PDB file of C-alpha atoms and ligand atoms in Angstrom:
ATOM      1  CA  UNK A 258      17.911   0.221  38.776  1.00 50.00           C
ATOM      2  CA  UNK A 259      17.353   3.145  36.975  1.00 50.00           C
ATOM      3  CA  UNK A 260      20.665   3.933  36.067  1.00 51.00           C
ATOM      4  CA  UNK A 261      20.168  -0.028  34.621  1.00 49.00           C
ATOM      5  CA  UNK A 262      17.169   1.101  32.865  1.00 48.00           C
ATOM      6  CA  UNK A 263      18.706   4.497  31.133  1.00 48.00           C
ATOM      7  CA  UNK A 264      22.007   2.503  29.767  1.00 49.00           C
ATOM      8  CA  UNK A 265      19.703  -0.274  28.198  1.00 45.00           C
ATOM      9  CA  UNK A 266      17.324   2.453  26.383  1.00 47.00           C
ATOM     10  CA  UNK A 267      19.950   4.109  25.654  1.00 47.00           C
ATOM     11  CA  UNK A 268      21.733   1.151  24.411  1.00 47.00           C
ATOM     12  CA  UNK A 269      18.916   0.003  22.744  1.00 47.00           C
ATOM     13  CA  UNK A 270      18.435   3.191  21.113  1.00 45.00           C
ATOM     14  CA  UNK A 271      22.073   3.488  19.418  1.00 46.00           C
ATOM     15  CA  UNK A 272      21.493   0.231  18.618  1.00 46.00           C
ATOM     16  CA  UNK A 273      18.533   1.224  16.268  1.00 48.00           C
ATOM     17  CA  UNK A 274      20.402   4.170  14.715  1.00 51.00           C
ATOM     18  CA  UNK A 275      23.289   2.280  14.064  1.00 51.00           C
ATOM     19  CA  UNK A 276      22.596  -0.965  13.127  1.00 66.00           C
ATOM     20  CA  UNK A 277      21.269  -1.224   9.481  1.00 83.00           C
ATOM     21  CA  UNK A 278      20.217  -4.874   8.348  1.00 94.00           C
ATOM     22  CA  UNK A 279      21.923  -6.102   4.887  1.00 96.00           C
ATOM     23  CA  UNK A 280      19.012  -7.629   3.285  1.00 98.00           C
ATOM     24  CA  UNK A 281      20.320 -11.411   2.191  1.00 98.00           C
ATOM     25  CA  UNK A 282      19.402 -13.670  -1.042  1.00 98.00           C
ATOM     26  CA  UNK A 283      17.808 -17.329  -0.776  1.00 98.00           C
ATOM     27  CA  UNK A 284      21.171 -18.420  -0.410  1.00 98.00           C
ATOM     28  CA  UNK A 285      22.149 -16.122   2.407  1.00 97.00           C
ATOM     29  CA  UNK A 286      24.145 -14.070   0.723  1.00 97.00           C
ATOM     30  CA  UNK A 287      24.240  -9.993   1.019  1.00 97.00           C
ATOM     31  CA  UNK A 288      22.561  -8.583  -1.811  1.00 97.00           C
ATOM     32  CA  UNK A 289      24.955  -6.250  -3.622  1.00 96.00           C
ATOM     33  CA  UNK A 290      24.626  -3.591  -6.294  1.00 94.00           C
ATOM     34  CA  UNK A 291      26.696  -5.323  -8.759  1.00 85.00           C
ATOM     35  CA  UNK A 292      24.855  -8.494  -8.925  1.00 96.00           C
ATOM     36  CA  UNK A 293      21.632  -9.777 -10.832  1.00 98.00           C
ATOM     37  CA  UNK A 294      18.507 -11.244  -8.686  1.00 98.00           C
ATOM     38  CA  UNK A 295      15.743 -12.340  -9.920  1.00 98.00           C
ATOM     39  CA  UNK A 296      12.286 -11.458  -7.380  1.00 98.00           C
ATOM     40  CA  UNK A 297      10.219 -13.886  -6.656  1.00 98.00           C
ATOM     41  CA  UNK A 298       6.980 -14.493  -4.467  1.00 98.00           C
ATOM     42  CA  UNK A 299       7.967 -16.076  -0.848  1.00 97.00           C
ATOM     43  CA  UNK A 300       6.067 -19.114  -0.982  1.00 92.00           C
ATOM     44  CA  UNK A 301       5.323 -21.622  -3.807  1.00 86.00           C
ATOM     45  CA  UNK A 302       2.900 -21.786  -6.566  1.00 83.00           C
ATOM     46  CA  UNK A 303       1.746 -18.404  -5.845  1.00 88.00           C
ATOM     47  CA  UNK A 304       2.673 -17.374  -9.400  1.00 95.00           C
ATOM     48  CA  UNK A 305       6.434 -16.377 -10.393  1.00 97.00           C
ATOM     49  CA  UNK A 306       9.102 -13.564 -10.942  1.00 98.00           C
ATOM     50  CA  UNK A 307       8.706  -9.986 -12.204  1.00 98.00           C
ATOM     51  CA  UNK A 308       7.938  -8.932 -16.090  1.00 98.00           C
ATOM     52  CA  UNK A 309       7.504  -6.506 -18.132  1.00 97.00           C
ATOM     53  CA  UNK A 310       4.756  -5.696 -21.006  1.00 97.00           C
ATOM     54  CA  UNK A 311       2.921  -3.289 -22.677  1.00 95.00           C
ATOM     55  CA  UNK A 312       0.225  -1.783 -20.254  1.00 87.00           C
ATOM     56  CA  UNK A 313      -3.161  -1.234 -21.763  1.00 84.00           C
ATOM     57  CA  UNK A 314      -3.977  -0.704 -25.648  1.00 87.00           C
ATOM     58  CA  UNK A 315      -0.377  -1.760 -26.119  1.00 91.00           C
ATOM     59  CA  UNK A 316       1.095   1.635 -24.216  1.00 93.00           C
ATOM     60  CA  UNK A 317       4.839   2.342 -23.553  1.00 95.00           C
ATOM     61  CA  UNK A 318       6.181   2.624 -21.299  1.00 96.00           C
ATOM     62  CA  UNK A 319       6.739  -1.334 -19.744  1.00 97.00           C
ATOM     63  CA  UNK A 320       4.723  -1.796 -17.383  1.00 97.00           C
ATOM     64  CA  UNK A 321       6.097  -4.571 -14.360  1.00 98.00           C
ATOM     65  CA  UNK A 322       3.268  -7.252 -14.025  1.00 98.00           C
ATOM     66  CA  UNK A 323       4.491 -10.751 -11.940  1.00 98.00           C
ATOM     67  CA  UNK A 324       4.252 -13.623 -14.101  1.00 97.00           C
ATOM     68  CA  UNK A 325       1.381 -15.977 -13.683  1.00 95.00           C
ATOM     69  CA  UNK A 326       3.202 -19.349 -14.649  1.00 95.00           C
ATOM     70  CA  UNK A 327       4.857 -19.956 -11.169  1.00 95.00           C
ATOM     71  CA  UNK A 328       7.531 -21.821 -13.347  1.00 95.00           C
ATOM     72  CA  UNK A 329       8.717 -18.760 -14.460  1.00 97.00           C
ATOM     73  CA  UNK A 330      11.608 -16.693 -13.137  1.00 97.00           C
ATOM     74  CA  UNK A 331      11.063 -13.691 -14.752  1.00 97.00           C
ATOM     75  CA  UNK A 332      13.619 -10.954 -16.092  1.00 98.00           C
ATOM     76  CA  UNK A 333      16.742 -10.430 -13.899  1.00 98.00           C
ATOM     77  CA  UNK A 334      16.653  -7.106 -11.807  1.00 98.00           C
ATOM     78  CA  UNK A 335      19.796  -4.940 -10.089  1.00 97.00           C
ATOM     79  CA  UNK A 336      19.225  -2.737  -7.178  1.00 97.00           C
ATOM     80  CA  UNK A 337      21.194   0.847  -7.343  1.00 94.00           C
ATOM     81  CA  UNK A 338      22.346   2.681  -4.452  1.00 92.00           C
ATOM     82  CA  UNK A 339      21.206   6.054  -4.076  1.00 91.00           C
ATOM     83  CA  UNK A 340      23.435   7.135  -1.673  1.00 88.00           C
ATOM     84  CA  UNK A 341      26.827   6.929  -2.741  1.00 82.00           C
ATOM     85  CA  UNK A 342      28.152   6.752   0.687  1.00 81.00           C
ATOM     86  CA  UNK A 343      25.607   3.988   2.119  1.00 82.00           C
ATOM     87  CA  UNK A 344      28.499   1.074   2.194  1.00 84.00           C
ATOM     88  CA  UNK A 345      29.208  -1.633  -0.247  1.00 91.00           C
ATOM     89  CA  UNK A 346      25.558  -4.100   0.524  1.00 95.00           C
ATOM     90  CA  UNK A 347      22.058  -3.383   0.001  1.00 96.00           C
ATOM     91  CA  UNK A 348      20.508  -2.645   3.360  1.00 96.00           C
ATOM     92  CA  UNK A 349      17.158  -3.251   4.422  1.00 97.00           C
ATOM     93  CA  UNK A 350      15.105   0.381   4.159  1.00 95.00           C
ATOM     94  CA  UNK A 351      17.785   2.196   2.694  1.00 94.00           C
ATOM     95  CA  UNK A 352      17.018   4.302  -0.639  1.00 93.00           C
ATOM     96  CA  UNK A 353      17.123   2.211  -3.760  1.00 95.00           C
ATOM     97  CA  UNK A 354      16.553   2.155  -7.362  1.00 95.00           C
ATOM     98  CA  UNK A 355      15.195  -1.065  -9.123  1.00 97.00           C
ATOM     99  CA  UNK A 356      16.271  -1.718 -12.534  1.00 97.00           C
ATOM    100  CA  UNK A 357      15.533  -4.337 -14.839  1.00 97.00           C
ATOM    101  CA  UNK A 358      19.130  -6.019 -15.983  1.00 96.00           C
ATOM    102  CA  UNK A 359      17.758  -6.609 -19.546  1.00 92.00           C
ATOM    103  CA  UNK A 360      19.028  -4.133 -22.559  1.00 90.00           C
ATOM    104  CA  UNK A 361      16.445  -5.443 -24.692  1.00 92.00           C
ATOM    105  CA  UNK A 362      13.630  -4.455 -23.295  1.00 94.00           C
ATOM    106  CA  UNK A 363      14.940  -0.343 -23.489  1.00 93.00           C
ATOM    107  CA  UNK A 364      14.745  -0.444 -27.284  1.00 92.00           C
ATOM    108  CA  UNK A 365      10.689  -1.492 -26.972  1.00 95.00           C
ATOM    109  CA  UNK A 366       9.548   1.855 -25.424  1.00 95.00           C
ATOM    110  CA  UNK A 367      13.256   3.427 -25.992  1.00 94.00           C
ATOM    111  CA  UNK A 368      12.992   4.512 -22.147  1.00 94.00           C
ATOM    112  CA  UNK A 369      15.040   3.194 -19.184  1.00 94.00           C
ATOM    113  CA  UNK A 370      14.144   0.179 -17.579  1.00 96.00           C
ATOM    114  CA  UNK A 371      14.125   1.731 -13.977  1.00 95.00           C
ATOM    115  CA  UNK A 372      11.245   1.392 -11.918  1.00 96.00           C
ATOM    116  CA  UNK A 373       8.749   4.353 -11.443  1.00 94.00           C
ATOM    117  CA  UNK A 374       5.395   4.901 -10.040  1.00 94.00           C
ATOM    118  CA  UNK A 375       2.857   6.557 -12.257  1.00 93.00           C
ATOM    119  CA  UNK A 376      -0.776   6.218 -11.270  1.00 94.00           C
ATOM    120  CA  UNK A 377       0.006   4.217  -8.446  1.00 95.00           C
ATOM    121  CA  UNK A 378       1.494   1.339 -11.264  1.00 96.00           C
ATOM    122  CA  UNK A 379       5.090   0.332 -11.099  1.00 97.00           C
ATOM    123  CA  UNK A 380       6.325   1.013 -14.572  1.00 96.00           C
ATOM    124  CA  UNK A 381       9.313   2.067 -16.414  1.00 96.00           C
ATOM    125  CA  UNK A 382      11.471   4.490 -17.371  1.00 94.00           C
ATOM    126  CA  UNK A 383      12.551   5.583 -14.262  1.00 92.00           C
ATOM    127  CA  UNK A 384      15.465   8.200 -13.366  1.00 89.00           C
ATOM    128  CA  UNK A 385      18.892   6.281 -11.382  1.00 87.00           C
ATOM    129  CA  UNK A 386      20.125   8.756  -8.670  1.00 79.00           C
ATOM    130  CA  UNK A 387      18.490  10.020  -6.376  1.00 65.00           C
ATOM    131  CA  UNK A 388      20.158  13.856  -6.359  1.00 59.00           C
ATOM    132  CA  UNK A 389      18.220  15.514  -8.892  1.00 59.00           C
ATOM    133  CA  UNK A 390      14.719  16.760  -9.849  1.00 62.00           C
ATOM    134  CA  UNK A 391      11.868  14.855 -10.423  1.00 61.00           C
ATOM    135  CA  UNK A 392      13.749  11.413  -9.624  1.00 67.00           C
ATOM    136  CA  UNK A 393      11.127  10.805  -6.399  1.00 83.00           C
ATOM    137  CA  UNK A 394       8.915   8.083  -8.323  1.00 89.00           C
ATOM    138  CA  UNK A 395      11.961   6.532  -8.365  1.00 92.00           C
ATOM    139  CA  UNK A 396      12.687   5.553  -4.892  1.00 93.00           C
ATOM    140  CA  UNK A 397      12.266   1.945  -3.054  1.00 95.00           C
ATOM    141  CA  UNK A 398      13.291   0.306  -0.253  1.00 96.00           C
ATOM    142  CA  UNK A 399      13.451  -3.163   0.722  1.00 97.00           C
ATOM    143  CA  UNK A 400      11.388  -3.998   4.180  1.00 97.00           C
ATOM    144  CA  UNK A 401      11.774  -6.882   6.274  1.00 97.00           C
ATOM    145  CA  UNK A 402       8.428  -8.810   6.629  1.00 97.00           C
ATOM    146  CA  UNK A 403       7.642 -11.422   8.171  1.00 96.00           C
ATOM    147  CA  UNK A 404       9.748 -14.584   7.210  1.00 96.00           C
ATOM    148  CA  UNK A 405      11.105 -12.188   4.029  1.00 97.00           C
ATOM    149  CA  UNK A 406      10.704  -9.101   2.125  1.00 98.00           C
ATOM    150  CA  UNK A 407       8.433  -6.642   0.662  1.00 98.00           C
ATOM    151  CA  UNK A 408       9.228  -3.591  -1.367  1.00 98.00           C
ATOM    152  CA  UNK A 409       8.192  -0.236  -0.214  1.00 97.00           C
ATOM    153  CA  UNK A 410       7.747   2.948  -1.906  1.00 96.00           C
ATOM    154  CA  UNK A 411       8.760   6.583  -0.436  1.00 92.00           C
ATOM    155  CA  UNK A 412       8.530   9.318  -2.425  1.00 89.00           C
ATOM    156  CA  UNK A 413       9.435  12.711  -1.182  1.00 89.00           C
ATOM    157  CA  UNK A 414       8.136  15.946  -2.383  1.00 86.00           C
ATOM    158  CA  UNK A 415       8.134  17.091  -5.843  1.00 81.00           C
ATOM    159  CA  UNK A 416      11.728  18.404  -7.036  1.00 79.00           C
ATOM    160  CA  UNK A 417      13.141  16.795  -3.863  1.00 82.00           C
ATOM    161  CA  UNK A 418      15.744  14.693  -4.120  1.00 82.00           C
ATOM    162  CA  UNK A 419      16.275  11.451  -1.391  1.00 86.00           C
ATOM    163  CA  UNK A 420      17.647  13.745   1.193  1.00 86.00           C
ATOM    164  CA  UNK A 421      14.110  15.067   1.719  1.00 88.00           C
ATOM    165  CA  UNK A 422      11.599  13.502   4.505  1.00 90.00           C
ATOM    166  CA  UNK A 423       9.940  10.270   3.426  1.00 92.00           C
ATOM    167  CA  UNK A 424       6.537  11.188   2.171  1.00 90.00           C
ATOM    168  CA  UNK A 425       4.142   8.167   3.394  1.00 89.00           C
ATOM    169  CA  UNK A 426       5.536   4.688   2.261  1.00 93.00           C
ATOM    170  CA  UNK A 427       3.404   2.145   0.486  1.00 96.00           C
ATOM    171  CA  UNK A 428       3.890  -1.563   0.188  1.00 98.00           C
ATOM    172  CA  UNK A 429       4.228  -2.693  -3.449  1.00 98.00           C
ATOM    173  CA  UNK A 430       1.406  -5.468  -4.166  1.00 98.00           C
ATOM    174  CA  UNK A 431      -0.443  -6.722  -7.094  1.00 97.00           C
ATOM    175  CA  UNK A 432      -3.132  -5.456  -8.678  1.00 96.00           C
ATOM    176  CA  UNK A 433      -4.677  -8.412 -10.698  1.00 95.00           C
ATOM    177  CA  UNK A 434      -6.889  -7.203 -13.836  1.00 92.00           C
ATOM    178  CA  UNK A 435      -9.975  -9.448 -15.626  1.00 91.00           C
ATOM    179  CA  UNK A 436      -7.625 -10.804 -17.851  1.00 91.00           C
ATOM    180  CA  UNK A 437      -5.451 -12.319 -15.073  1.00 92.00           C
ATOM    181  CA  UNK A 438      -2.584 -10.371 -15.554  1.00 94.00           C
ATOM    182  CA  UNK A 439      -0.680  -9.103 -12.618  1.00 96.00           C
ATOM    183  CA  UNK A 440       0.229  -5.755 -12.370  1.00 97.00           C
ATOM    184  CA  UNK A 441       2.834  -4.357  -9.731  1.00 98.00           C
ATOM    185  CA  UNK A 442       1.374  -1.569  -7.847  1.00 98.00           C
ATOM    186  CA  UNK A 443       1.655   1.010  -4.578  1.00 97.00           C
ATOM    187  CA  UNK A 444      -0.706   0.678  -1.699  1.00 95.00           C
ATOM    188  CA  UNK A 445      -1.741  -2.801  -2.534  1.00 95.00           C
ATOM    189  CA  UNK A 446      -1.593  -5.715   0.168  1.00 93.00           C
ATOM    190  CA  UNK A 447       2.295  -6.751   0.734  1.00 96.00           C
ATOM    191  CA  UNK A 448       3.453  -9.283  -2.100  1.00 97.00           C
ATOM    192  CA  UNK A 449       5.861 -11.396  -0.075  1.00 98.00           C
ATOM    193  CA  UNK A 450       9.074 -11.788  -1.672  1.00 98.00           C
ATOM    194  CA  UNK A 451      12.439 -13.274  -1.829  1.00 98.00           C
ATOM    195  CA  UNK A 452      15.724 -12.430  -3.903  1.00 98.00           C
ATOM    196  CA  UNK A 453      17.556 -15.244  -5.621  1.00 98.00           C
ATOM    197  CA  UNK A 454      20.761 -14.407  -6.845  1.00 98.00           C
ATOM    198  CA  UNK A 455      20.478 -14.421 -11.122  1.00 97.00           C
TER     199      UNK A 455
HETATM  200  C1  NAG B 797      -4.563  -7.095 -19.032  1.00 78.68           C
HETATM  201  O1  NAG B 797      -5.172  -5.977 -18.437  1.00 78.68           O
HETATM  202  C2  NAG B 797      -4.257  -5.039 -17.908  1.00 78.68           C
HETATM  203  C3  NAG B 797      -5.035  -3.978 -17.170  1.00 78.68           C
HETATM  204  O2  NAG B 797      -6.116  -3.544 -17.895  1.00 78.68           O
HETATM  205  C4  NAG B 797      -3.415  -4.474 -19.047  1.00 78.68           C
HETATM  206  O3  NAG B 797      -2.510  -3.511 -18.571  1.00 78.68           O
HETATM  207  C5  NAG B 797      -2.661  -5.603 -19.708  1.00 78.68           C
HETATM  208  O4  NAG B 797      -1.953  -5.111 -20.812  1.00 78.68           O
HETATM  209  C6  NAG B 797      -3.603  -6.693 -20.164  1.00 78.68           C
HETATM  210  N1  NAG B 797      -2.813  -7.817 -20.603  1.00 78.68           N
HETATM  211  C7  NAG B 797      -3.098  -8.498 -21.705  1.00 78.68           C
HETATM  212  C8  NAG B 797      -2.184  -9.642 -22.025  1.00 78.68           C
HETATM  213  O5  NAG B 797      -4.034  -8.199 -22.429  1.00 78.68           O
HETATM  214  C1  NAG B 798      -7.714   1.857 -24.117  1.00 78.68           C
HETATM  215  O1  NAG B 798      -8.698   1.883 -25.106  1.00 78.68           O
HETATM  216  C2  NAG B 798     -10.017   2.064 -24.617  1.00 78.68           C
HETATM  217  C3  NAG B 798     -10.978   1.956 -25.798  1.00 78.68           C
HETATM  218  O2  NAG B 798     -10.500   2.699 -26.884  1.00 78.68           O
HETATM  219  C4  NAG B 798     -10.096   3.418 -23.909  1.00 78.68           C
HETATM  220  O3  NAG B 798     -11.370   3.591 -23.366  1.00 78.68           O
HETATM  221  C5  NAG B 798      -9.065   3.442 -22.775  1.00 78.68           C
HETATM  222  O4  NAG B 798      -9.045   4.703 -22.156  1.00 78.68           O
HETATM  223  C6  NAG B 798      -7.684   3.138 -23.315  1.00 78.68           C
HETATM  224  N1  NAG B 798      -6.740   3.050 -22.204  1.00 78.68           N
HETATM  225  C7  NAG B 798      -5.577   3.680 -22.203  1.00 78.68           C
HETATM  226  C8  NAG B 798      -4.727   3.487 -20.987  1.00 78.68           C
HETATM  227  O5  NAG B 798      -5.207   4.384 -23.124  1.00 78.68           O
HETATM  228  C1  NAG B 799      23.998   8.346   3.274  1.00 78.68           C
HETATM  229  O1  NAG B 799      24.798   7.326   3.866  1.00 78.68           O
HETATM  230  C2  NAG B 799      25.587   7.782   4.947  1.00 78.68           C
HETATM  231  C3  NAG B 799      26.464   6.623   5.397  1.00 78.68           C
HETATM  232  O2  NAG B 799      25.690   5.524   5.799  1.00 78.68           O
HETATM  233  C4  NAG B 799      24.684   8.284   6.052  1.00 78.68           C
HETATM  234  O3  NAG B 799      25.463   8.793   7.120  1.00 78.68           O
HETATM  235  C5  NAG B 799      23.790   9.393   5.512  1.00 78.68           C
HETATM  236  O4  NAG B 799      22.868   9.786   6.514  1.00 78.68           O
HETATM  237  C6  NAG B 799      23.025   8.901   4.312  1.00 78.68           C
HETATM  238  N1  NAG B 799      22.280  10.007   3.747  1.00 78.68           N
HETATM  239  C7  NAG B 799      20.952   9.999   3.682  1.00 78.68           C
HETATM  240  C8  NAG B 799      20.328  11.231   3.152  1.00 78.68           C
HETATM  241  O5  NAG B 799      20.270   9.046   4.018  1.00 78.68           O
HETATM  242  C1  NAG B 800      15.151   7.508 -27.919  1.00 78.68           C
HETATM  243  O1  NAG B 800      15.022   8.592 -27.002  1.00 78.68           O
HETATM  244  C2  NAG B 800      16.042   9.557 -27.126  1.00 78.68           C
HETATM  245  C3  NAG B 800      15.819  10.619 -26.074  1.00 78.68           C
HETATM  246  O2  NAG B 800      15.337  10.085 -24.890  1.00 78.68           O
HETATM  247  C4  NAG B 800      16.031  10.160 -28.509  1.00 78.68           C
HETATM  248  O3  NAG B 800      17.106  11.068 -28.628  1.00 78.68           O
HETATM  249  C5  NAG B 800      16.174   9.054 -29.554  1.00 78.68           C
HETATM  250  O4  NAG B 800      16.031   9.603 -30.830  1.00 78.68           O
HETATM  251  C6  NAG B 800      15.106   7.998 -29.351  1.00 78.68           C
HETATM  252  N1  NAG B 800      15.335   6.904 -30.279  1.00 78.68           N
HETATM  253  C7  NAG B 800      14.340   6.333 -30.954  1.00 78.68           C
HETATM  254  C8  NAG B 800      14.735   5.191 -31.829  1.00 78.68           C
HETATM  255  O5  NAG B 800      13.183   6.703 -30.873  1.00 78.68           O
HETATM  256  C1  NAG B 801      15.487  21.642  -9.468  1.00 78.68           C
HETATM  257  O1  NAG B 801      14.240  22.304  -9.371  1.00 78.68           O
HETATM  258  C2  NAG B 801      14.334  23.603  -8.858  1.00 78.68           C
HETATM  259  C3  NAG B 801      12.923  24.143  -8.686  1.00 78.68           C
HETATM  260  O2  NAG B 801      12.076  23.713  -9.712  1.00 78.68           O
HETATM  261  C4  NAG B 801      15.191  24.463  -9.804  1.00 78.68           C
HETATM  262  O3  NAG B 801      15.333  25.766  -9.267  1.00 78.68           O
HETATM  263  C5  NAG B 801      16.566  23.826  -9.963  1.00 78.68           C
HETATM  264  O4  NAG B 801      17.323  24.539 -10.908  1.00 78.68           O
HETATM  265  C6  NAG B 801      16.448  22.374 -10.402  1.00 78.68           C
HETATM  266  N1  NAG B 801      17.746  21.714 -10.402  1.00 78.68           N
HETATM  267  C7  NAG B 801      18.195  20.985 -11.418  1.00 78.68           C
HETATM  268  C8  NAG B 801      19.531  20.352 -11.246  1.00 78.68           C
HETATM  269  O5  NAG B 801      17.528  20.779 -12.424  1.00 78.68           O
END
C-alpha cells in the first residue's frame, strides 16, 4: 500500500513537472507564435477585444483599453516566445511577450507595440526577449481559469532577465475610468478571456 502510494505521488509529481498545457484557440487549435489572435472576453456582451489609445491628456505611449462595443474585435495580437527552446506552441504559464500585430499603430507614439506594465497599466512599448536588462515589464503568461484564460503578469527583479524567480504574479483585469473607457491593468479582478485565431 505504501509502496502504491509513493509510485502515484511520485507519478503524479513528474507528471506536474513534465506536462505543460498548450493553451488552445476557440477553435481548438494550439496557439502558435506565428499566428494572429484576436483576445476577447469569455462570455458575451461583456464588451469586446483589446485596443489601443492615447492614455490621459492624449499621452504616448498606447495605452491597451478593451473595447466597449462588444461588436468589436479589436486589433490582432501575436504572442512571442521568450524562451527560445520552449517548443514550437504557446503553453499555458510559460514566459511570453504580447504584441500588437498592427504596424500602424508604432508610427503614433514611434515606440513598439509590445505590452509593458507601467503604473500598474498595460501599455506599450515594450522590450521582445526576455535575456536582457530591463525587459521584466515585459513578461506574461497565459493561466488556465476556469472554463478559459486569463493573463498573468510576473515580473522578476530589476535587470533580471526571465531566468530569474517569478516576482508575485498578478491577474490582468480592467480598470474602468468615469468616462467608460476600459483600461487593461495588473492586480485587477481576472478578465476572462478567450483567443480566436485572427
Ligand atoms: C478616459 O479616461 C482614461 C483614464 O483617465 C484615459 O486614459 C482615457 O484616455 C480617457 N478616454 C477618453 C476617450 O477620453
Ligand atoms: C492631465 O491633465 C491634468 C490637468 O492639466 C493634470 O492634472 C493631470 O496630471 C494630467 N495627467 C497626465 C497623466 O499627464
Ligand atoms: C526553457 O525551455 C526549456 C525547454 O522546455 C526548459 O528546459 C527550460 O527550463 C526553460 N528555461 C526557463 C528559464 O524557463
Ligand atoms: C523614433 O525613435 C527612434 C529611436 O527609438 C529615433 O531614432 C527616431 O528618430 C524616431 N522617429 C521619429 C519620427 O520620431
Ligand atoms: C545588465 O545590467 C547589469 C547591472 O546593471 C550590467 O552590469 C550589465 O552590463 C547589463 N547587461 C547588458 C547586456 O546591458
Amino acid at each position: 500500500m505504501k509502496i502504491l502510494l509513493l509510485s502515484c505521488f511520485l507519478y503524479f509529481t513528474l507528471f506536474q513537472i513534465i506536462k505543460s498545457e498548450p493553451v488552445l484557440d476557440t477553435s481548438n487549435e494550439q496557439v502558435r507564435p506565428g499566428y494572429t489572435y484576436y483576445i476577447l472576453p469569455a462570455s458575451a456582451g461583456n464588451g469586446g477585444g483589446l485596443t489601443l489609445a492615447k492614455g490621459e491628456n492624449g499621452s504616448c505611449p498606447l495605452d491597451v483599453f478593451q473595447a466597449r462595443n462588444s461588436q468589436s474585435v479589436g486589433i490582432p495580437l501575436k504572442f512571442l516566445m521568450v524562451n527560445s527552446s520552449a517548443g514550437l506552441v504557446i503553453d499555458e504559464n510559460e514566459d511570453i511577450n504580447i504584441k500588437f500585430a498592427a504596424r500602424r499603430y508604432v508610427s503614433i507614439c514611434n515606440v513598439s507595440t509590445v505590452w509593458k506594465i507601467e503604473d500598474g497599466i498595460v501599455t506599450t512599448g515594450g522590450i521582445k526577449g526576455g535575456s536582457e536588462n530591463g525587459t521584466s515589464t515585459s513578461l506574461f503568461t497565459i493561466q488556465k481559469y476556469e472554463d478559459a484564460y486569463a493573463l498573468q503578469y510576473c515580473p522578476r527583479a530589476t535587470g533580471c532577465s526571465f531566468i530569474c524567480p517569478r516576482l508575485l504574479c498578478g491577474y490582468i483585469g480592467i480598470l474602468p475610468a468615469e468616462n467608460g473607457s476600459r483600461h487593461l491593468a495588473v492586480n485587477r479582478p481576472v478578465f476572462k478571456i478567450v483567443f480566436r485565431k485572427a
